[in-house]
Each structure stands twice: as structure tokens, then as C-alpha cells.
Amino acid sequence: MNFITEHKLPVGQWAETMMDGLITYCGAFFDAISMVLDVMIESLVDFLSMLPPWLFIIIVAGLIFWQQRNKAVTAFFVLSLLLIWNLGYWEETIETFSLIIYATGFCVLLGVPIGIAAAHRPKLYRFIRPLLDLMQTIPPFVYLIPALTLFGLGVVPGLISTIVFAIAAPIRLTHLGISQVPLELLEAGRAFGCTKRSLLLKVEIPAAMSSIRAGITQCIMLSLSMVVISALVGADGLGKPVVRALNTVNIATGFEAGLAIVLVAIMLDRIFKSK
Amino acid sequence: MIEFKNVDVVFGKQPERALPLMDNGESLQEIQEKTGLTAAVRNASLKVGKGEICVLMGLSGSGKSSLLRTANGLNPVTRGDVFLETDQGVQNFHELSEDQRRHVRMNRISMVFQKFALMPWLTVAENVAFGLEQKGLDKRTVRAKSIEQLALVGLGEWADKKPSELSGGMQQRVGLARAFAMETDIILMDEPFSALDPLIRSDLQDELLRLQKQLNKTVLFVSHDLDEALKLGNHIAIMKDGVIVQHDTPENIVMNPADDYVEAFVAHTNPIDVVNAQALMRPLNDFQEQQSEICLSERDDCWLYQGDSIASSSIRYGDIKVPLALWRDGDTDDVNKKRALVVPLETRMQTVMALRYHSGHGVLVEQDGKLMGHVGDREIYHAMLGKLIGDK
């Protein structure tokens, strides 16, 4: 039995060598990405922080009422935001919102087209399905380390890990929705002269829309669940007070920040589940 | 006009592999076992002229829908030709480029589906407009045309509802409007009324006949319901295992089924709705002639004397002479025992039976003033029972 333990395979070494190689040869590339993403997120945070909280709350309430036509939901939004403001987590909430907007935006921009392509090409889906499984099963902490070495401390590795963790949902649900479009609708589309492009835009995507929207909602929720973990690599937001509270065993702060995260989650969920 | 010429349709990978087996006359099952391919349609030839409704009939899996779908390219043709009348003359659809096919789909040929295939996220009017928008017409024209088509099928009020708010019958009216809106000469209908209740189905069949009278389309209609086929079809093609086993007029399908399969199909049809005097009658030259008289019935001692015209002809029972009188659809009085009636070829069997009953005489059948045949009790009973007796 000693033979097995004495000749340890250098799996970890390989991974490290690969990472070193990446940093040596592509370091500049990753730095550039890191910089661009950092500027994008920072400017959104700056822009949203520019607004005084009361104005922000009024704008949000107006938009929500216009979208949902529901006084109870609007009241919930106003009260939640007031509570967050009152508890003193306004800045962090704005940062978390920005992170989630970017993470979800990238996930949708990449995930929906990939899902559509996979639905049209069963072979492609057979190839990416194990990758998706892998991305969802590897504990986020594991790829947080390489993300940290490639992109440096701060919000960018948090964003990247969040995307890796959350992108599987829109891909899977888009794939599901597009594959389940009834054959008769596709035939009707073709019989009435659709090109491949118009078939996609006018039949497949509208028919799969509820599934795609479910994918986006899930993506938001998954991104939110990464908030605390990204805080570990230095991403700003509601995760930071949670981590701080954990380190100092501060029940009060932990509870308040946790409550704010839950409120943000419910609000985001309401926005996308409206229809 | 649409014409299928020796069309074979095979589903599966490399479908050409099945062709030699099909030429050897191997059965569906044999081909399936040897190659894993499904031979859906075999050597089908069929022509539907302008203004005609041709009904493709058969059990499920008989290849009728597969054949229909080759007409607009939803199914590929493995071998054979599908000719359509287009603005560039008669063209073989499957030799056209993808763009030309799209052009044909938008301008020459449209389709109605079994499960309606309406887009649930669009309103009724937007559904009707679906094909028109593909044509690239401007929004106002599209809207005006779709409202006009909806009015034609009696759904003008429902333009801005969603399809889910409509009953099945109304949804299929939308399907019809969508197809008619394209203003194509050819319309494919894939079991359009099969998913509907019998009463609604009958309504929509009447509606289709009414629209057809008005619009004079070339219709290829798939059905598994013989009564529907007999009601709608100018001619009927019966398919079995991908082969057209009989292509004929409704009368002939019922009166002279080509084989046991067709016979089983028509066994439960009521012929009085379908058969006309022409199919029903016994031609005069089948009767025995004695001294310039034709013996219609030996038992009744009934003889037909043919003069130069119908007016100068008569029938005779022993010594009693009975003159002939022409009868036309819509005549109600004058039916009495004093005269034997002469009807045109296309008179329905139901009418012939009523005339036979009320006049008490056999009914004679004429064409252009010339006596062609006779319908007596024998012919009527034969039509009712003929399929059961199995001989002529």
C-alpha cells in the first residue's frame, strides 16, 4: 500500500504549472480584462451612488409600478429599500446590485446564444453538458483561487467566479425551451415562408421565452448566492459585512447584512417573475 | 395545380439505401429491419387540378401526411417529382433553391395544421398576419388583410384576443384565415378538422365548401375520416403502407372498392349520401332487348320502349303503358304513379330512392336527353348491401 502513497501523482503541481504558464504568457491579457471589467463595474457603482437614496427609491418605485401595476409590490420595494437605507447598508446594496447586473448581463449575453446553438446541434450539447455539470459541481472556492491569481484581488475575480457558477442555468433552460418548441409551430413557421433567422426570432425564441426567463431568474439567484463568496476575494458589496461578521462572530451585523441580501433577492425575483 | 409523380419518401440516414429494396417490392417491415429506414411513401402519383379538393385518406402511418408535406418541402422527396404551377410556369419544387422555395411557400402554397399551430403569444389578428409579414408587406396592409380574412371566417370580433381564449373550432377558423390570407392557389390541409367535435367539424366542413365555392383553390386535404372525405372530395386517394391503393371519385370508392383494404374502409359508409344515379344505375345495354323493347323486369313484365326522345319513350307493364317525365332537382309535386321519372346522372341516391318510393316505378337515368340506365329495387338493394354480398 505504501507504493501508492509514496508515488503521489503531481496533479496539483500540474495545475499550478499551467496557471504559472498562463500568468507568464497571458498575464497582460488577463490584466487588461481585469482593468476593463473593473472600470465598468466601478462606473456603474459611481453612477448609482451619485443619486441620493430617496431619489433612487422614487425612481425604482415608479419603474416597478409601471412594470407590475401592483401597489402591494411597489410598497414592498419602497419599504425594503427604506429599511436597507436605515440599517446603513445602502452603499453595499448598490455595489451588490451592480455586481449582479453585470454577472447576469454577461451570463445572458453568453448563455442564451450558447443554449440556442446547443438546441440546434445535439452534438454540441453532448459536448458542453459535462462542462456545465463540472461548472456547477466544483465548489466555487476552488476556482476562486485561480481567478484570484489571474485577475488580482477585488471585484473582478468575484464577477468571473459568479459568471462561471451562474451561467449554466441560462444555457440549460434556453436549451430546454428551444428544444421543446412544438414541431407544429416550427412547421407552420417554415410553411409560411420563414428563413432560418426569422424562424428563430419569430417562432423559436418567443415560444421558448418562459423557459428563457426562468433561466434568467435562476441566474440572478445563483449570482446572489455568490455575493458572500466573492467578498472573500475582495469584491465590495453586502458580502463584505457578512464576512467581517463571521470573522468577529458579530451576530448583529451578520443578521442585518443577511436580511439585506434576502430583501435584494426577493426584489430581483419579483422584477423578473412578473409575467 | 399540383402533381406528384412517382414520389418516394424515406426517413432516416442516407435514405437512398432503401430505394433498391423498394424497387424489389420488399415490404415496409423488411426495409425497416434491413436498413433501419422508414419508407413512408412509395411511388405515389397524384394530380390535383385547379378548383378541386383531393382527399388523401388512410389510417395513421399510411404515409398520407408525409406525402402532403412533400408539396411544400416540409418533408424531403427521396425520389420523384412534385410539380407546382408557379408564376414561372410549372416547376419541380424539389429542384428549386431554398430562396425560390420560400418564394413558393409565400406565394403559391399555404397550409392548415391538425393542431392549429397558432402562435400562442400572438393575437388572433397577428397570427393571421404571420405569413403576410414574411412577405414583407407594410403594417397597415397586413392588418387590413388579416382583419378582412377574419371577417370571412366569421371571427372579425375576435381579432385582438389570444388564441387560448378561443374554442377549438374558432382556433381552426383562424388557421384557415391564416392560410387564405396568403392568397395562394394551393392549400394543404393536414387533418384540419380531426381534433374537433363532430358538430363543429361538420360546421367547418360546410364552411370550407362555402369558401371553396367563393375562392376556387386547389386543395389537398388529408383525413382519416371517410365521411369527411366523401363530403369534401372531388376525388379521393386511399393510401396504405405508403402506397396509393385507389384514386377515384367518391362514388367509385364506395361502389367499386379496389381491394379488401378499401372495402373495409367503406364498409360502414352510408351510400345514400354519396352515390349518385350514374354509379347506381344499371346501364341499358346490360338489359336484354326483345323486339325493340328492353326488358327491365321479367317478373313484373316491365318493358322500356325507346323512342327518338324521352317524351316519345315509355315503359309498359304487360298491357299498361306509362309515359316518362323528366325530373329535376327541386321539383316537388308531380310525383305520382301515372308517370315514370327520368333523372340526370348526378342525382343523389337518396333522391333516387325517394322518387322510386313515391312514384312506384323504377327510375330512369338520362344524359343530354338520352336514356342511359335504370335504377330499380335490385340496384338500390345492391348498393345498400353490395359490399356485404361482395359480388355484382
PDB file of C-alpha atoms in Angstrom, chain A:
ATOM      1  CA  MET A   1       0.000   0.000   0.000  1.00  0.00           C
ATOM      2  CA  ASN A   2       2.945   2.312   0.635  1.00  0.00           C
ATOM      3  CA  PHE A   3       3.740   2.222  -3.043  1.00  0.00           C
ATOM      4  CA  ILE A   4       0.537   4.104  -3.783  1.00  0.00           C
ATOM      5  CA  THR A   5       1.069   6.868  -1.259  1.00  0.00           C
ATOM      6  CA  GLU A   6       4.817   7.150  -1.896  1.00  0.00           C
ATOM      7  CA  HIS A   7       4.410   7.930  -5.564  1.00  0.00           C
ATOM      8  CA  LYS A   8       1.962  10.747  -5.363  1.00  0.00           C
ATOM      9  CA  LEU A   9       0.824  11.957  -8.788  1.00  0.00           C
ATOM     10  CA  PRO A  10       1.705  15.640  -9.180  1.00  0.00           C
ATOM     11  CA  VAL A  11      -1.868  16.642 -10.169  1.00  0.00           C
ATOM     12  CA  GLY A  12      -1.770  19.791  -8.065  1.00  0.00           C
ATOM     13  CA  GLN A  13       1.671  20.618  -9.484  1.00  0.00           C
ATOM     14  CA  TRP A  14       0.337  20.349 -12.999  1.00  0.00           C
ATOM     15  CA  ALA A  15      -2.480  22.732 -12.241  1.00  0.00           C
ATOM     16  CA  GLU A  16      -0.066  25.189 -10.695  1.00  0.00           C
ATOM     17  CA  THR A  17       2.357  24.938 -13.605  1.00  0.00           C
ATOM     18  CA  MET A  18      -0.476  25.561 -16.009  1.00  0.00           C
ATOM     19  CA  MET A  19      -1.555  28.619 -14.047  1.00  0.00           C
ATOM     20  CA  ASP A  20       2.026  29.886 -13.926  1.00  0.00           C
ATOM     21  CA  GLY A  21       2.256  29.451 -17.662  1.00  0.00           C
ATOM     22  CA  LEU A  22      -0.967  31.357 -18.147  1.00  0.00           C
ATOM     23  CA  ILE A  23       0.230  34.199 -15.980  1.00  0.00           C
ATOM     24  CA  THR A  24       3.628  34.350 -17.667  1.00  0.00           C
ATOM     25  CA  TYR A  25       2.390  34.297 -21.239  1.00  0.00           C
ATOM     26  CA  CYS A  26      -1.106  35.785 -20.993  1.00  0.00           C
ATOM     27  CA  GLY A  27      -0.734  37.906 -17.899  1.00  0.00           C
ATOM     28  CA  ALA A  28      -1.135  41.137 -19.800  1.00  0.00           C
ATOM     29  CA  PHE A  29      -4.296  39.837 -21.415  1.00  0.00           C
ATOM     30  CA  PHE A  30      -5.891  38.973 -18.080  1.00  0.00           C
ATOM     31  CA  ASP A  31      -4.750  42.270 -16.614  1.00  0.00           C
ATOM     32  CA  ALA A  32      -6.456  44.081 -19.447  1.00  0.00           C
ATOM     33  CA  ILE A  33      -9.704  42.168 -18.910  1.00  0.00           C
ATOM     34  CA  SER A  34      -9.456  42.832 -15.225  1.00  0.00           C
ATOM     35  CA  MET A  35      -8.980  46.522 -15.783  1.00  0.00           C
ATOM     36  CA  VAL A  36     -11.848  46.891 -18.233  1.00  0.00           C
ATOM     37  CA  LEU A  37     -14.285  44.978 -16.025  1.00  0.00           C
ATOM     38  CA  ASP A  38     -13.164  46.889 -13.001  1.00  0.00           C
ATOM     39  CA  VAL A  39     -13.768  50.235 -14.693  1.00  0.00           C
ATOM     40  CA  MET A  40     -17.194  49.079 -15.952  1.00  0.00           C
ATOM     41  CA  ILE A  41     -18.375  47.989 -12.517  1.00  0.00           C
ATOM     42  CA  GLU A  42     -16.886  50.960 -10.726  1.00  0.00           C
ATOM     43  CA  SER A  43     -18.519  53.431 -13.077  1.00  0.00           C
ATOM     44  CA  LEU A  44     -21.931  51.800 -12.619  1.00  0.00           C
ATOM     45  CA  VAL A  45     -21.471  51.873  -8.849  1.00  0.00           C
ATOM     46  CA  ASP A  46     -20.363  55.511  -9.010  1.00  0.00           C
ATOM     47  CA  PHE A  47     -23.307  56.431 -11.184  1.00  0.00           C
ATOM     48  CA  LEU A  48     -25.858  54.718  -8.924  1.00  0.00           C
ATOM     49  CA  SER A  49     -24.240  56.147  -5.781  1.00  0.00           C
ATOM     50  CA  MET A  50     -24.444  59.631  -7.263  1.00  0.00           C
ATOM     51  CA  LEU A  51     -28.198  59.559  -6.838  1.00  0.00           C
ATOM     52  CA  PRO A  52     -29.347  60.363  -3.323  1.00  0.00           C
ATOM     53  CA  PRO A  53     -31.102  57.312  -1.826  1.00  0.00           C
ATOM     54  CA  TRP A  54     -34.547  58.999  -1.699  1.00  0.00           C
ATOM     55  CA  LEU A  55     -34.380  59.820  -5.410  1.00  0.00           C
ATOM     56  CA  PHE A  56     -33.231  56.287  -6.203  1.00  0.00           C
ATOM     57  CA  ILE A  57     -36.147  54.864  -4.216  1.00  0.00           C
ATOM     58  CA  ILE A  58     -38.647  57.114  -6.022  1.00  0.00           C
ATOM     59  CA  ILE A  59     -37.278  56.127  -9.443  1.00  0.00           C
ATOM     60  CA  VAL A  60     -37.343  52.420  -8.577  1.00  0.00           C
ATOM     61  CA  ALA A  61     -40.875  52.690  -7.189  1.00  0.00           C
ATOM     62  CA  GLY A  62     -42.030  54.450 -10.368  1.00  0.00           C
ATOM     63  CA  LEU A  63     -40.448  51.857 -12.647  1.00  0.00           C
ATOM     64  CA  ILE A  64     -41.826  48.953 -10.625  1.00  0.00           C
ATOM     65  CA  PHE A  65     -45.322  50.374 -10.583  1.00  0.00           C
ATOM     66  CA  TRP A  66     -45.152  50.976 -14.335  1.00  0.00           C
ATOM     67  CA  GLN A  67     -43.965  47.394 -14.948  1.00  0.00           C
ATOM     68  CA  GLN A  68     -46.112  45.498 -12.446  1.00  0.00           C
ATOM     69  CA  ARG A  69     -49.224  47.662 -11.986  1.00  0.00           C
ATOM     70  CA  ASN A  70     -49.361  46.387  -8.431  1.00  0.00           C
ATOM     71  CA  LYS A  71     -49.482  48.681  -5.378  1.00  0.00           C
ATOM     72  CA  ALA A  72     -48.565  45.951  -2.863  1.00  0.00           C
ATOM     73  CA  VAL A  73     -45.393  45.007  -4.721  1.00  0.00           C
ATOM     74  CA  THR A  74     -44.419  48.656  -5.146  1.00  0.00           C
ATOM     75  CA  ALA A  75     -44.959  49.256  -1.441  1.00  0.00           C
ATOM     76  CA  PHE A  76     -42.780  46.236  -0.664  1.00  0.00           C
ATOM     77  CA  PHE A  77     -39.972  47.661  -2.823  1.00  0.00           C
ATOM     78  CA  VAL A  78     -40.172  51.069  -1.144  1.00  0.00           C
ATOM     79  CA  LEU A  79     -40.236  49.626   2.377  1.00  0.00           C
ATOM     80  CA  SER A  80     -37.373  47.213   1.690  1.00  0.00           C
ATOM     81  CA  LEU A  81     -35.169  49.932   0.253  1.00  0.00           C
ATOM     82  CA  LEU A  82     -36.009  52.268   3.160  1.00  0.00           C
ATOM     83  CA  LEU A  83     -35.091  49.531   5.642  1.00  0.00           C
ATOM     84  CA  ILE A  84     -31.768  48.902   3.901  1.00  0.00           C
ATOM     85  CA  TRP A  85     -31.056  52.637   3.899  1.00  0.00           C
ATOM     86  CA  ASN A  86     -31.988  52.836   7.558  1.00  0.00           C
ATOM     87  CA  LEU A  87     -29.764  49.900   8.558  1.00  0.00           C
ATOM     88  CA  GLY A  88     -26.829  51.564   6.837  1.00  0.00           C
ATOM     89  CA  TYR A  89     -26.192  49.124   4.010  1.00  0.00           C
ATOM     90  CA  TRP A  90     -27.065  51.470   1.140  1.00  0.00           C
ATOM     91  CA  GLU A  91     -23.585  51.631  -0.371  1.00  0.00           C
ATOM     92  CA  GLU A  92     -23.125  47.860  -0.138  1.00  0.00           C
ATOM     93  CA  THR A  93     -26.516  47.196  -1.668  1.00  0.00           C
ATOM     94  CA  ILE A  94     -25.701  49.414  -4.644  1.00  0.00           C
ATOM     95  CA  GLU A  95     -22.404  47.539  -5.091  1.00  0.00           C
ATOM     96  CA  THR A  96     -24.171  44.199  -4.934  1.00  0.00           C
ATOM     97  CA  PHE A  97     -26.797  45.354  -7.429  1.00  0.00           C
ATOM     98  CA  SER A  98     -24.068  46.419  -9.828  1.00  0.00           C
ATOM     99  CA  LEU A  99     -22.209  43.139  -9.490  1.00  0.00           C
ATOM    100  CA  ILE A 100     -25.373  41.163 -10.133  1.00  0.00           C
ATOM    101  CA  ILE A 101     -26.411  43.310 -13.076  1.00  0.00           C
ATOM    102  CA  TYR A 102     -23.048  42.676 -14.728  1.00  0.00           C
ATOM    103  CA  ALA A 103     -22.894  38.987 -13.824  1.00  0.00           C
ATOM    104  CA  THR A 104     -26.431  38.373 -15.093  1.00  0.00           C
ATOM    105  CA  GLY A 105     -25.845  40.512 -18.162  1.00  0.00           C
ATOM    106  CA  PHE A 106     -22.769  38.519 -19.172  1.00  0.00           C
ATOM    107  CA  CYS A 107     -24.462  35.206 -18.357  1.00  0.00           C
ATOM    108  CA  VAL A 108     -27.455  36.070 -20.552  1.00  0.00           C
ATOM    109  CA  LEU A 109     -25.387  37.516 -23.388  1.00  0.00           C
ATOM    110  CA  LEU A 110     -23.230  34.379 -23.474  1.00  0.00           C
ATOM    111  CA  GLY A 111     -25.628  31.758 -22.138  1.00  0.00           C
ATOM    112  CA  VAL A 112     -28.701  32.352 -24.300  1.00  0.00           C
ATOM    113  CA  PRO A 113     -26.843  32.130 -27.639  1.00  0.00           C
ATOM    114  CA  ILE A 114     -24.929  29.076 -26.406  1.00  0.00           C
ATOM    115  CA  GLY A 115     -28.204  27.467 -25.319  1.00  0.00           C
ATOM    116  CA  ILE A 116     -29.782  28.164 -28.713  1.00  0.00           C
ATOM    117  CA  ALA A 117     -26.761  26.795 -30.567  1.00  0.00           C
ATOM    118  CA  ALA A 118     -26.801  23.694 -28.359  1.00  0.00           C
ATOM    119  CA  ALA A 119     -30.500  23.129 -29.028  1.00  0.00           C
ATOM    120  CA  HIS A 120     -29.883  23.260 -32.783  1.00  0.00           C
ATOM    121  CA  ARG A 121     -26.822  20.999 -32.635  1.00  0.00           C
ATOM    122  CA  PRO A 122     -27.322  17.958 -30.409  1.00  0.00           C
ATOM    123  CA  LYS A 123     -23.634  17.050 -30.790  1.00  0.00           C
ATOM    124  CA  LEU A 124     -22.579  20.409 -29.362  1.00  0.00           C
ATOM    125  CA  TYR A 125     -24.875  19.870 -26.394  1.00  0.00           C
ATOM    126  CA  ARG A 126     -23.394  16.432 -25.744  1.00  0.00           C
ATOM    127  CA  PHE A 127     -20.020  18.165 -25.616  1.00  0.00           C
ATOM    128  CA  ILE A 128     -20.933  21.079 -23.342  1.00  0.00           C
ATOM    129  CA  ARG A 129     -23.220  19.196 -20.949  1.00  0.00           C
ATOM    130  CA  PRO A 130     -20.358  17.654 -18.909  1.00  0.00           C
ATOM    131  CA  LEU A 131     -18.683  21.091 -18.828  1.00  0.00           C
ATOM    132  CA  LEU A 132     -21.863  22.590 -17.379  1.00  0.00           C
ATOM    133  CA  ASP A 133     -22.060  19.795 -14.815  1.00  0.00           C
ATOM    134  CA  LEU A 134     -18.458  20.473 -13.886  1.00  0.00           C
ATOM    135  CA  MET A 135     -19.012  24.220 -13.520  1.00  0.00           C
ATOM    136  CA  GLN A 136     -21.969  23.616 -11.240  1.00  0.00           C
ATOM    137  CA  THR A 137     -20.392  20.894  -9.101  1.00  0.00           C
ATOM    138  CA  ILE A 138     -16.876  22.237  -8.494  1.00  0.00           C
ATOM    139  CA  PRO A 139     -17.068  24.217  -5.249  1.00  0.00           C
ATOM    140  CA  PRO A 140     -16.699  27.929  -6.084  1.00  0.00           C
ATOM    141  CA  PHE A 141     -13.826  28.219  -3.623  1.00  0.00           C
ATOM    142  CA  VAL A 142     -11.721  26.031  -5.917  1.00  0.00           C
ATOM    143  CA  TYR A 143     -11.861  28.294  -8.926  1.00  0.00           C
ATOM    144  CA  LEU A 144     -11.779  31.352  -6.769  1.00  0.00           C
ATOM    145  CA  ILE A 145      -8.039  30.657  -6.283  1.00  0.00           C
ATOM    146  CA  PRO A 146      -7.033  30.737  -9.973  1.00  0.00           C
ATOM    147  CA  ALA A 147      -9.451  33.611 -10.574  1.00  0.00           C
ATOM    148  CA  LEU A 148      -7.650  35.465  -7.816  1.00  0.00           C
ATOM    149  CA  THR A 149      -4.190  34.804  -9.288  1.00  0.00           C
ATOM    150  CA  LEU A 150      -5.255  35.726 -12.809  1.00  0.00           C
ATOM    151  CA  PHE A 151      -7.316  38.824 -12.084  1.00  0.00           C
ATOM    152  CA  GLY A 152      -5.911  40.013  -8.767  1.00  0.00           C
ATOM    153  CA  LEU A 153      -7.808  40.994  -5.641  1.00  0.00           C
ATOM    154  CA  GLY A 154     -11.078  42.888  -5.961  1.00  0.00           C
ATOM    155  CA  VAL A 155     -14.427  42.717  -7.653  1.00  0.00           C
ATOM    156  CA  VAL A 156     -13.286  41.146 -10.950  1.00  0.00           C
ATOM    157  CA  PRO A 157     -12.418  37.622  -9.705  1.00  0.00           C
ATOM    158  CA  GLY A 158     -15.719  37.740  -7.819  1.00  0.00           C
ATOM    159  CA  LEU A 159     -17.530  38.612 -11.041  1.00  0.00           C
ATOM    160  CA  ILE A 160     -15.720  35.910 -13.028  1.00  0.00           C
ATOM    161  CA  SER A 161     -16.434  33.189 -10.435  1.00  0.00           C
ATOM    162  CA  THR A 162     -20.038  34.337 -10.272  1.00  0.00           C
ATOM    163  CA  ILE A 163     -20.366  34.012 -14.057  1.00  0.00           C
ATOM    164  CA  VAL A 164     -18.773  30.544 -14.037  1.00  0.00           C
ATOM    165  CA  PHE A 165     -21.156  29.473 -11.301  1.00  0.00           C
ATOM    166  CA  ALA A 166     -24.344  31.011 -12.712  1.00  0.00           C
ATOM    167  CA  ILE A 167     -24.035  30.691 -16.495  1.00  0.00           C
ATOM    168  CA  ALA A 168     -25.100  27.034 -16.580  1.00  0.00           C
ATOM    169  CA  ALA A 169     -28.682  27.960 -15.659  1.00  0.00           C
ATOM    170  CA  PRO A 170     -29.478  30.166 -18.675  1.00  0.00           C
ATOM    171  CA  ILE A 171     -27.679  27.734 -21.008  1.00  0.00           C
ATOM    172  CA  ARG A 172     -29.627  24.738 -19.761  1.00  0.00           C
ATOM    173  CA  LEU A 173     -33.008  26.435 -19.665  1.00  0.00           C
ATOM    174  CA  THR A 174     -32.570  28.092 -23.048  1.00  0.00           C
ATOM    175  CA  HIS A 175     -31.588  24.730 -24.486  1.00  0.00           C
ATOM    176  CA  LEU A 176     -34.639  23.144 -22.877  1.00  0.00           C
ATOM    177  CA  GLY A 177     -37.008  25.846 -24.089  1.00  0.00           C
ATOM    178  CA  ILE A 178     -35.767  25.843 -27.672  1.00  0.00           C
ATOM    179  CA  SER A 179     -35.746  22.028 -27.885  1.00  0.00           C
ATOM    180  CA  GLN A 180     -39.315  21.902 -26.635  1.00  0.00           C
ATOM    181  CA  VAL A 181     -40.824  24.228 -29.232  1.00  0.00           C
ATOM    182  CA  PRO A 182     -43.713  22.188 -30.671  1.00  0.00           C
ATOM    183  CA  LEU A 183     -42.919  20.725 -34.087  1.00  0.00           C
ATOM    184  CA  GLU A 184     -46.187  22.077 -35.466  1.00  0.00           C
ATOM    185  CA  LEU A 185     -45.153  25.656 -34.729  1.00  0.00           C
ATOM    186  CA  LEU A 186     -41.822  25.123 -36.484  1.00  0.00           C
ATOM    187  CA  GLU A 187     -43.604  23.578 -39.454  1.00  0.00           C
ATOM    188  CA  ALA A 188     -46.103  26.430 -39.518  1.00  0.00           C
ATOM    189  CA  GLY A 189     -43.225  28.901 -39.485  1.00  0.00           C
ATOM    190  CA  ARG A 190     -41.488  27.178 -42.378  1.00  0.00           C
ATOM    191  CA  ALA A 191     -44.718  26.653 -44.307  1.00  0.00           C
ATOM    192  CA  PHE A 192     -45.392  30.390 -44.171  1.00  0.00           C
ATOM    193  CA  GLY A 193     -42.009  31.291 -45.550  1.00  0.00           C
ATOM    194  CA  CYS A 194     -39.709  31.861 -42.564  1.00  0.00           C
ATOM    195  CA  THR A 195     -35.983  31.909 -43.162  1.00  0.00           C
ATOM    196  CA  LYS A 196     -33.809  30.247 -40.530  1.00  0.00           C
ATOM    197  CA  ARG A 197     -33.271  33.647 -38.957  1.00  0.00           C
ATOM    198  CA  SER A 198     -36.924  34.662 -38.855  1.00  0.00           C
ATOM    199  CA  LEU A 199     -37.862  31.183 -37.628  1.00  0.00           C
ATOM    200  CA  LEU A 200     -35.529  31.744 -34.666  1.00  0.00           C
ATOM    201  CA  LEU A 201     -36.677  35.288 -33.930  1.00  0.00           C
ATOM    202  CA  LYS A 202     -40.390  34.889 -34.604  1.00  0.00           C
ATOM    203  CA  VAL A 203     -41.113  31.319 -33.565  1.00  0.00           C
ATOM    204  CA  GLU A 204     -38.416  29.651 -31.500  1.00  0.00           C
ATOM    205  CA  ILE A 205     -37.421  32.416 -29.108  1.00  0.00           C
ATOM    206  CA  PRO A 206     -40.983  33.621 -28.383  1.00  0.00           C
ATOM    207  CA  ALA A 207     -42.105  30.018 -27.865  1.00  0.00           C
ATOM    208  CA  ALA A 208     -39.188  29.358 -25.506  1.00  0.00           C
ATOM    209  CA  MET A 209     -39.480  32.720 -23.745  1.00  0.00           C
ATOM    210  CA  SER A 210     -40.952  31.466 -20.460  1.00  0.00           C
ATOM    211  CA  SER A 211     -38.162  28.925 -20.140  1.00  0.00           C
ATOM    212  CA  ILE A 212     -35.518  31.501 -21.029  1.00  0.00           C
ATOM    213  CA  ARG A 213     -36.959  33.926 -18.474  1.00  0.00           C
ATOM    214  CA  ALA A 214     -36.840  31.176 -15.830  1.00  0.00           C
ATOM    215  CA  GLY A 215     -33.168  30.712 -16.737  1.00  0.00           C
ATOM    216  CA  ILE A 216     -32.504  34.419 -16.187  1.00  0.00           C
ATOM    217  CA  THR A 217     -34.295  34.421 -12.830  1.00  0.00           C
ATOM    218  CA  GLN A 218     -32.288  31.416 -11.704  1.00  0.00           C
ATOM    219  CA  CYS A 219     -29.132  33.069 -12.925  1.00  0.00           C
ATOM    220  CA  ILE A 220     -29.855  36.124 -10.750  1.00  0.00           C
ATOM    221  CA  MET A 221     -30.489  33.977  -7.705  1.00  0.00           C
ATOM    222  CA  LEU A 222     -27.306  31.985  -8.256  1.00  0.00           C
ATOM    223  CA  SER A 223     -25.325  35.222  -8.681  1.00  0.00           C
ATOM    224  CA  LEU A 224     -26.756  36.500  -5.433  1.00  0.00           C
ATOM    225  CA  SER A 225     -25.704  33.352  -3.653  1.00  0.00           C
ATOM    226  CA  MET A 226     -22.135  34.101  -4.748  1.00  0.00           C
ATOM    227  CA  VAL A 227     -22.142  37.539  -3.118  1.00  0.00           C
ATOM    228  CA  VAL A 228     -20.624  36.341   0.151  1.00  0.00           C
ATOM    229  CA  ILE A 229     -18.078  34.120  -1.555  1.00  0.00           C
ATOM    230  CA  SER A 230     -16.896  36.920  -3.855  1.00  0.00           C
ATOM    231  CA  ALA A 231     -16.437  39.079  -0.772  1.00  0.00           C
ATOM    232  CA  LEU A 232     -13.684  36.648   0.268  1.00  0.00           C
ATOM    233  CA  VAL A 233     -11.543  37.775  -2.694  1.00  0.00           C
ATOM    234  CA  GLY A 234     -12.261  41.401  -2.061  1.00  0.00           C
ATOM    235  CA  ALA A 235     -15.415  42.159  -4.018  1.00  0.00           C
ATOM    236  CA  ASP A 236     -17.364  45.000  -2.473  1.00  0.00           C
ATOM    237  CA  GLY A 237     -20.991  44.590  -1.548  1.00  0.00           C
ATOM    238  CA  LEU A 238     -23.267  43.025   1.015  1.00  0.00           C
ATOM    239  CA  GLY A 239     -20.938  40.022   1.287  1.00  0.00           C
ATOM    240  CA  LYS A 240     -18.256  42.097   3.000  1.00  0.00           C
ATOM    241  CA  PRO A 241     -20.138  42.807   6.257  1.00  0.00           C
ATOM    242  CA  VAL A 242     -21.136  39.137   6.357  1.00  0.00           C
ATOM    243  CA  VAL A 243     -17.509  38.021   6.094  1.00  0.00           C
ATOM    244  CA  ARG A 244     -16.462  40.628   8.646  1.00  0.00           C
ATOM    245  CA  ALA A 245     -19.248  39.495  10.987  1.00  0.00           C
ATOM    246  CA  LEU A 246     -18.141  35.887  10.558  1.00  0.00           C
ATOM    247  CA  ASN A 247     -14.546  36.729  11.482  1.00  0.00           C
ATOM    248  CA  THR A 248     -15.586  38.686  14.569  1.00  0.00           C
ATOM    249  CA  VAL A 249     -18.570  36.471  15.483  1.00  0.00           C
ATOM    250  CA  ASN A 250     -20.779  39.536  15.324  1.00  0.00           C
ATOM    251  CA  ILE A 251     -24.359  38.266  15.281  1.00  0.00           C
ATOM    252  CA  ALA A 252     -25.944  41.700  14.882  1.00  0.00           C
ATOM    253  CA  THR A 253     -24.038  42.709  11.734  1.00  0.00           C
ATOM    254  CA  GLY A 254     -24.382  39.238  10.246  1.00  0.00           C
ATOM    255  CA  PHE A 255     -28.132  39.297  10.707  1.00  0.00           C
ATOM    256  CA  GLU A 256     -28.577  42.796   9.275  1.00  0.00           C
ATOM    257  CA  ALA A 257     -26.435  42.127   6.200  1.00  0.00           C
ATOM    258  CA  GLY A 258     -28.124  38.769   5.693  1.00  0.00           C
ATOM    259  CA  LEU A 259     -31.539  40.446   5.874  1.00  0.00           C
ATOM    260  CA  ALA A 260     -30.449  42.983   3.260  1.00  0.00           C
ATOM    261  CA  ILE A 261     -29.314  40.172   0.922  1.00  0.00           C
ATOM    262  CA  VAL A 262     -32.652  38.419   1.287  1.00  0.00           C
ATOM    263  CA  LEU A 263     -34.560  41.633   0.522  1.00  0.00           C
ATOM    264  CA  VAL A 264     -32.435  42.234  -2.581  1.00  0.00           C
ATOM    265  CA  ALA A 265     -33.110  38.646  -3.650  1.00  0.00           C
ATOM    266  CA  ILE A 266     -36.869  38.998  -3.273  1.00  0.00           C
ATOM    267  CA  MET A 267     -36.904  42.286  -5.151  1.00  0.00           C
ATOM    268  CA  LEU A 268     -34.884  40.924  -8.088  1.00  0.00           C
ATOM    269  CA  ASP A 269     -37.067  37.842  -8.199  1.00  0.00           C
ATOM    270  CA  ARG A 270     -40.246  39.944  -8.364  1.00  0.00           C
ATOM    271  CA  ILE A 271     -38.908  42.032 -11.240  1.00  0.00           C
ATOM    272  CA  PHE A 272     -38.375  39.022 -13.487  1.00  0.00           C
ATOM    273  CA  LYS A 273     -41.225  36.781 -12.411  1.00  0.00           C
ATOM    274  CA  SER A 274     -43.853  39.396 -13.110  1.00  0.00           C
ATOM    275  CA  LYS A 275     -45.221  37.949 -16.326  1.00  0.00           C
TER     276      LYS A 275
END
